[in-house]
Coordinates of N, CA and C in Angstrom, one line a residue:
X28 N 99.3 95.9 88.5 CA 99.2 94.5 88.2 C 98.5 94.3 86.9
X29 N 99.3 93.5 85.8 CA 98.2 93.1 84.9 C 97.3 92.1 84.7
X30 N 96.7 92.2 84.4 CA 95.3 91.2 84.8 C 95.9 89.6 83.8
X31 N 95.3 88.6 84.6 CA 95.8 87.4 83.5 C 94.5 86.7 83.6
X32 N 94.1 86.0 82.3 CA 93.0 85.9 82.6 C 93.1 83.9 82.4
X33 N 92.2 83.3 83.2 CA 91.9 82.5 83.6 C 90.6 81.8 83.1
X34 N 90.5 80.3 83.2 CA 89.1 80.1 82.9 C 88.1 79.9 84.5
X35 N 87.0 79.9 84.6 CA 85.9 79.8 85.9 C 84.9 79.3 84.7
X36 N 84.6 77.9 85.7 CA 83.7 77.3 84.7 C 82.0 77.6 85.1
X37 N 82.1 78.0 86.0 CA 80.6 78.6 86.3 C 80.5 80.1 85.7
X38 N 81.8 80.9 85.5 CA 81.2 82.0 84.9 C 82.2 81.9 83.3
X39 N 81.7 81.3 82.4 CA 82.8 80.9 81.1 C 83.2 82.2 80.3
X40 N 81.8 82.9 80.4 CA 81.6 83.9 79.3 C 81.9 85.2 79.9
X41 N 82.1 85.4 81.0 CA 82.1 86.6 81.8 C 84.4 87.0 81.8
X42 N 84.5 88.2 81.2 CA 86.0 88.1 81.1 C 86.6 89.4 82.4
X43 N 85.6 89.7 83.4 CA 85.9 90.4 84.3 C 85.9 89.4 85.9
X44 N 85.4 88.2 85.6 CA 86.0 87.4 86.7 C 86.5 86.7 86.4
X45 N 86.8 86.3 84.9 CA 88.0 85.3 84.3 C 89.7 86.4 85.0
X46 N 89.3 87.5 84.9 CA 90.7 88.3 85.1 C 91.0 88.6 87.0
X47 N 89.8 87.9 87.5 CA 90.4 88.3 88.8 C 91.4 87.3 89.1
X48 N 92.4 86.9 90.1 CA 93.3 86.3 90.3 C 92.2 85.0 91.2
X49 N 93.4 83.9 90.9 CA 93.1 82.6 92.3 C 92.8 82.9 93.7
X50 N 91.7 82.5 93.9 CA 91.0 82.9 95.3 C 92.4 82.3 96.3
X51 N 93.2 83.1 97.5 CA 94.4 82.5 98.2 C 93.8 82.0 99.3
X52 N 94.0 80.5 99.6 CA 94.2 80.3 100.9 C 94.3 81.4 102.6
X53 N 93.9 81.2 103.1 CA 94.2 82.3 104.2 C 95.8 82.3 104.5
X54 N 96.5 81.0 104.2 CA 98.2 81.2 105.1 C 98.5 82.1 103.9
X55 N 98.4 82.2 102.8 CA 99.2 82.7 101.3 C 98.6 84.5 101.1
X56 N 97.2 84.8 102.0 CA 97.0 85.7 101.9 C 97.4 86.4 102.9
X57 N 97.7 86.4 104.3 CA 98.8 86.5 105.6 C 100.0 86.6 104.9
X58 N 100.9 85.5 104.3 CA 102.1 85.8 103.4 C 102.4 86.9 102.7
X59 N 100.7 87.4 101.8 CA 101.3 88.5 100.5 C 100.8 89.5 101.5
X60 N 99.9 90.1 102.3 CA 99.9 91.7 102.4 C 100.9 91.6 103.7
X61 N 101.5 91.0 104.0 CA 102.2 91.4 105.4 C 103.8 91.9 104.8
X62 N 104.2 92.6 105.6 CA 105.4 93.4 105.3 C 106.8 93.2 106.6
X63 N 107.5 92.6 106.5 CA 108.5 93.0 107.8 C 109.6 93.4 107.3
X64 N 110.3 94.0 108.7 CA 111.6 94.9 109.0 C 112.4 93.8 108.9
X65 N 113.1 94.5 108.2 CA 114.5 93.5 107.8 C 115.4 93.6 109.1
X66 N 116.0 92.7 109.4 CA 116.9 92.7 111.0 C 117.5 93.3 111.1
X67 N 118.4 94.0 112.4 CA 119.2 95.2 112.5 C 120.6 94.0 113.0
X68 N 121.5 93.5 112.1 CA 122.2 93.0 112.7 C 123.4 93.9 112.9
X69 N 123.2 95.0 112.5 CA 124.6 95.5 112.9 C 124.2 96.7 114.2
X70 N 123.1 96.9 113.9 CA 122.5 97.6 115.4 C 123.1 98.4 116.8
X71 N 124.4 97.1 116.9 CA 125.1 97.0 118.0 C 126.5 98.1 117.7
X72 N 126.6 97.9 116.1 CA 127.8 98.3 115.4 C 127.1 100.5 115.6
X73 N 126.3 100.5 115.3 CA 126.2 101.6 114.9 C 126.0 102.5 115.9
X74 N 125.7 104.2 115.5 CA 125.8 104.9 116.3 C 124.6 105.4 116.8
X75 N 124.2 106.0 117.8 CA 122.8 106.1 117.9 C 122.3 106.8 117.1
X76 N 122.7 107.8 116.5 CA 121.9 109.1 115.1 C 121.7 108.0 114.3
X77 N 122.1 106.6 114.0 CA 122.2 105.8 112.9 C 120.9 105.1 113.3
X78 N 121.4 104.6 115.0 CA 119.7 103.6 115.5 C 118.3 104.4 115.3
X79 N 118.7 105.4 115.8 CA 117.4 106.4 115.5 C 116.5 106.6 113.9
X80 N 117.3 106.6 113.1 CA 117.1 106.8 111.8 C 116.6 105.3 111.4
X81 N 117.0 104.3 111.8 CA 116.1 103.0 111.7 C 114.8 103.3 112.1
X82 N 114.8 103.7 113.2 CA 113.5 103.4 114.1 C 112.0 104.1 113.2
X83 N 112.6 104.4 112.1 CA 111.6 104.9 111.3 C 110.8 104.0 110.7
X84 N 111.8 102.6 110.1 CA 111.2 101.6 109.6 C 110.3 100.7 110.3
X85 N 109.8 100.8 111.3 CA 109.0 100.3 112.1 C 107.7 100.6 111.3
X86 N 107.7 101.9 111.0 CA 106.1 102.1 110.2 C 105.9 101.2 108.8
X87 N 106.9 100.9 108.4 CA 106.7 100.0 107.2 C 106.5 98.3 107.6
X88 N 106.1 98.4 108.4 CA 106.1 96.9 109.0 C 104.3 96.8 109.0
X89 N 103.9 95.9 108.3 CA 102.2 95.7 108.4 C 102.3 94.1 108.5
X90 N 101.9 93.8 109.8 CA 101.4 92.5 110.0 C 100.2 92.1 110.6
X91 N 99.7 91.5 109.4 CA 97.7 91.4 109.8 C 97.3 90.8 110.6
X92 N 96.1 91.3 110.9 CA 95.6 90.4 112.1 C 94.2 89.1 111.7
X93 N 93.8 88.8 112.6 CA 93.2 87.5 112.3 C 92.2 88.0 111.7
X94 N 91.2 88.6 111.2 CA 90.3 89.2 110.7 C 90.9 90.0 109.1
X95 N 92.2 89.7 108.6 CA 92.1 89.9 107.3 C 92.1 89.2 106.1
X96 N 92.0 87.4 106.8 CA 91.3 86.2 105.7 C 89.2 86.7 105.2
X97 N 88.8 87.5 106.7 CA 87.1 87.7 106.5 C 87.0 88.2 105.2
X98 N 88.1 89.4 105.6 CA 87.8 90.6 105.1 C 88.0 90.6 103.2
X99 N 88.8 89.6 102.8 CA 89.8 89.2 101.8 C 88.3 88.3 101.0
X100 N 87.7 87.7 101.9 CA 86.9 86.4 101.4 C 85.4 87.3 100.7
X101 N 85.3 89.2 102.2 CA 83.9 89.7 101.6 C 84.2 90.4 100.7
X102 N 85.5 90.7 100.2 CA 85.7 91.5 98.8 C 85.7 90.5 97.7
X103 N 85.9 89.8 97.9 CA 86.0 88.6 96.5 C 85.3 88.1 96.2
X104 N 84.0 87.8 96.7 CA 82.9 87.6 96.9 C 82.1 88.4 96.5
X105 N 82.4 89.9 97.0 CA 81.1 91.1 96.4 C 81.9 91.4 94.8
X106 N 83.6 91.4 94.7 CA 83.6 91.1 92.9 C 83.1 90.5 92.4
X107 N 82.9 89.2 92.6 CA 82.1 88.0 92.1 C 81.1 88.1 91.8
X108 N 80.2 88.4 93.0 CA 79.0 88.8 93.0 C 78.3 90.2 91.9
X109 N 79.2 91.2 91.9 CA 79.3 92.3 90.9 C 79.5 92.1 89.8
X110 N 80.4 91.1 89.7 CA 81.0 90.8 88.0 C 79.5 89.9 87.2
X111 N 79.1 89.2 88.0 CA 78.3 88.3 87.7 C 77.3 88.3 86.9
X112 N 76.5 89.8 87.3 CA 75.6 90.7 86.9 C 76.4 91.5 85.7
X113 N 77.6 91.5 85.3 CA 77.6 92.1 84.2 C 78.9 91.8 83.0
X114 N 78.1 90.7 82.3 CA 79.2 90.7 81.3 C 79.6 91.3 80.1
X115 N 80.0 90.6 79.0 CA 80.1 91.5 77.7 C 79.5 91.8 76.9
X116 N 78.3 90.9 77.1 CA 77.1 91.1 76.2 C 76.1 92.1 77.0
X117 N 75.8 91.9 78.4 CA 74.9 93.2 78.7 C 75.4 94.2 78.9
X118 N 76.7 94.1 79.3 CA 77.6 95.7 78.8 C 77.2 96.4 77.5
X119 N 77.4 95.6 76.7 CA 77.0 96.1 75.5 C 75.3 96.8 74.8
X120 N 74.8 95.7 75.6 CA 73.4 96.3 75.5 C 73.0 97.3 75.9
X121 N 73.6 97.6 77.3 CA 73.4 98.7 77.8 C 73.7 100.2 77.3
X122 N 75.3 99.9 77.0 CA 75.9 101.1 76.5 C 74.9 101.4 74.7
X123 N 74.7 100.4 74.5 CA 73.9 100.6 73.1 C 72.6 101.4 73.7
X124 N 71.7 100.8 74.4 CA 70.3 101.6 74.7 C 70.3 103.1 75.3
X125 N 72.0 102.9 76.1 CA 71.8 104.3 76.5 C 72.3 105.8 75.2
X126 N 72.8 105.1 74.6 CA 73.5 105.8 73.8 C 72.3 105.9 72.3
X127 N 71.6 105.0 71.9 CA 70.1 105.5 71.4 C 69.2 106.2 71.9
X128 N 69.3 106.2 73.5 CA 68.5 107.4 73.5 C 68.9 108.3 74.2
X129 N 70.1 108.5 74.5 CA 70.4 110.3 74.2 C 70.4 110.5 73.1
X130 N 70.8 109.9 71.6 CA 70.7 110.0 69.8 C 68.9 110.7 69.6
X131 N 68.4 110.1 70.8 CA 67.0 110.6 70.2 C 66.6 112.0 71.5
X132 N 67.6 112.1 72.1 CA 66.9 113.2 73.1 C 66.3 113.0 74.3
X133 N 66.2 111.9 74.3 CA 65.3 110.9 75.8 C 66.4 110.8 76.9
X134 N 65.5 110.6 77.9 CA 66.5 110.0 79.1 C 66.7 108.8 78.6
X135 N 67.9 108.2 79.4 CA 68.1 106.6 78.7 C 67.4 106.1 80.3
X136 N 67.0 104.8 80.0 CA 66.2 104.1 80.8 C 66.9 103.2 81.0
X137 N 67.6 102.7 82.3 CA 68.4 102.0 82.8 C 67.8 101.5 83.8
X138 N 66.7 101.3 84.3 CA 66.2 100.3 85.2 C 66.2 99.0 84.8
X139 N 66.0 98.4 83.2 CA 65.9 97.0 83.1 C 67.3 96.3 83.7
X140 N 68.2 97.2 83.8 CA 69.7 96.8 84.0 C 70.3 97.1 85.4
X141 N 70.8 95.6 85.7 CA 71.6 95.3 87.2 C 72.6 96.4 87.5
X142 N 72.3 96.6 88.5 CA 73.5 97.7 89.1 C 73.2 97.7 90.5
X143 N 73.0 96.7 91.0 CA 73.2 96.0 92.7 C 74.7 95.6 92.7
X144 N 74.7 95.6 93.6 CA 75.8 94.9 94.1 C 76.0 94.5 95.5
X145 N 76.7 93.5 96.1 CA 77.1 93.5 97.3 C 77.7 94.4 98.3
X146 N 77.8 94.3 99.5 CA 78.4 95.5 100.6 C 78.2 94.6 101.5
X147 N 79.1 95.4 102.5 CA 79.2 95.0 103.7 C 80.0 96.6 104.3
X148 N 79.7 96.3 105.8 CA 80.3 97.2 106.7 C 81.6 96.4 107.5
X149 N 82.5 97.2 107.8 CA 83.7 96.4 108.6 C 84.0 97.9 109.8
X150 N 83.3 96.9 110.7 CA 84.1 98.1 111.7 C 84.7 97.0 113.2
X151 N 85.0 98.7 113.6 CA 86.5 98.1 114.4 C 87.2 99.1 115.0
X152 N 87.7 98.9 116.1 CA 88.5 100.3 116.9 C 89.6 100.8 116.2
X153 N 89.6 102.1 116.1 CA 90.6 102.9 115.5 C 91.9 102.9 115.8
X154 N 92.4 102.8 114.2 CA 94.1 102.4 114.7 C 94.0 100.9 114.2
X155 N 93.3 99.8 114.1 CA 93.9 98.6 114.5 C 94.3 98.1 113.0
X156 N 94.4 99.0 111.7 CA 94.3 97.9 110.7 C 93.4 98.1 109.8
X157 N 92.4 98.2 109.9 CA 91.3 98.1 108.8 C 91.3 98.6 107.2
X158 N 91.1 99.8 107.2 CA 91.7 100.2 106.1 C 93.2 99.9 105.7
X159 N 94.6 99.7 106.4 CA 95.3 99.3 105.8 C 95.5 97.8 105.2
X160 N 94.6 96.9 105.7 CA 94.1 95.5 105.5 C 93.5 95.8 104.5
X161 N 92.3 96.3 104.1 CA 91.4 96.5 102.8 C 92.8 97.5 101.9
X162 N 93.4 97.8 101.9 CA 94.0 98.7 101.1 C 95.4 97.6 100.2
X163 N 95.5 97.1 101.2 CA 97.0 96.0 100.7 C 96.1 94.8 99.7
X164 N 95.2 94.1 100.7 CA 94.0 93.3 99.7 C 93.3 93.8 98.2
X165 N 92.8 94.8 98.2 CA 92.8 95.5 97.3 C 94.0 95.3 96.0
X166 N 95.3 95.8 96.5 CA 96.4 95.7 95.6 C 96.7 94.2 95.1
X167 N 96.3 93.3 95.5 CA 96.6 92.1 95.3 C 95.5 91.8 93.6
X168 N 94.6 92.8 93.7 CA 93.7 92.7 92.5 C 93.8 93.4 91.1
X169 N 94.1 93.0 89.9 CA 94.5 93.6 88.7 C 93.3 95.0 88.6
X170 N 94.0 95.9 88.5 CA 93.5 97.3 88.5 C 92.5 97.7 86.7

């Protein structure tokens, strides 16, 4: 996906959350990661080696569950929250300080500089979703 970039008036100068996309609605985010099976209307027509070889497409079928608006809301948020702490200008600072002092043989000294970020844990019984909810969400975001 290529990134398009947008304005955010709370972050103007920052062009890594100008490039994330429009925060979606929960119904619009349910809409894009969910996947269905196209109907079998000939089903009836066919032969069973034919039904059988359908029944494969069941695995491509991903429909989310109510916990993948949370999940959608704590990643966009810890971007946010991550981007926030680092724009173009302290990018730059940084890559400049570190790169002066390996030029002089020093450790570079990176403590004055943000490198927190947000987290969270997401658990949940196995099988139900999770990672393939974080994984589809994920894709919705310019790489």
């Amino acid at each position: 996906m290529k990134a398009e970039y947008r304005f955010v008036p709370a972050y103007p100068d920052n062009p890594f959350i100008s490039a994330l996309p429009q925060r979606l609605t929960a119904g619009e985010l349910m809409e894009k990661i969910q996947s269905r099976i196209p109907p079998w209307d000939r089903s009836v027509q066919m032969s069973s080696v034919e039904r059988l070889s359908h029944c494969n497409k069941i695995y491509e079928a991903f429909y989310p569950l109510h916990f993948a608006p949370t999940i959608y809301n704590l990643l966009y948020n810890g971007m946010i929250g991550s981007y926030a702490e680092k724009n173009s200008v302290k990018a730059i600072r940084q890559m400049t300080a570190i790169q002066n002092a390996i030029g002089r043989n020093q450790r570079p000294c990176t403590t004055t500089f943000s490198t927190q970020s947000m987290s969270c844990s997401i658990l949940g019984i196995s099988g139900i979703g999770k990672s393939s909810t974080i994984a589809r969400i994920l894709n919705l975001f310019p790489q």
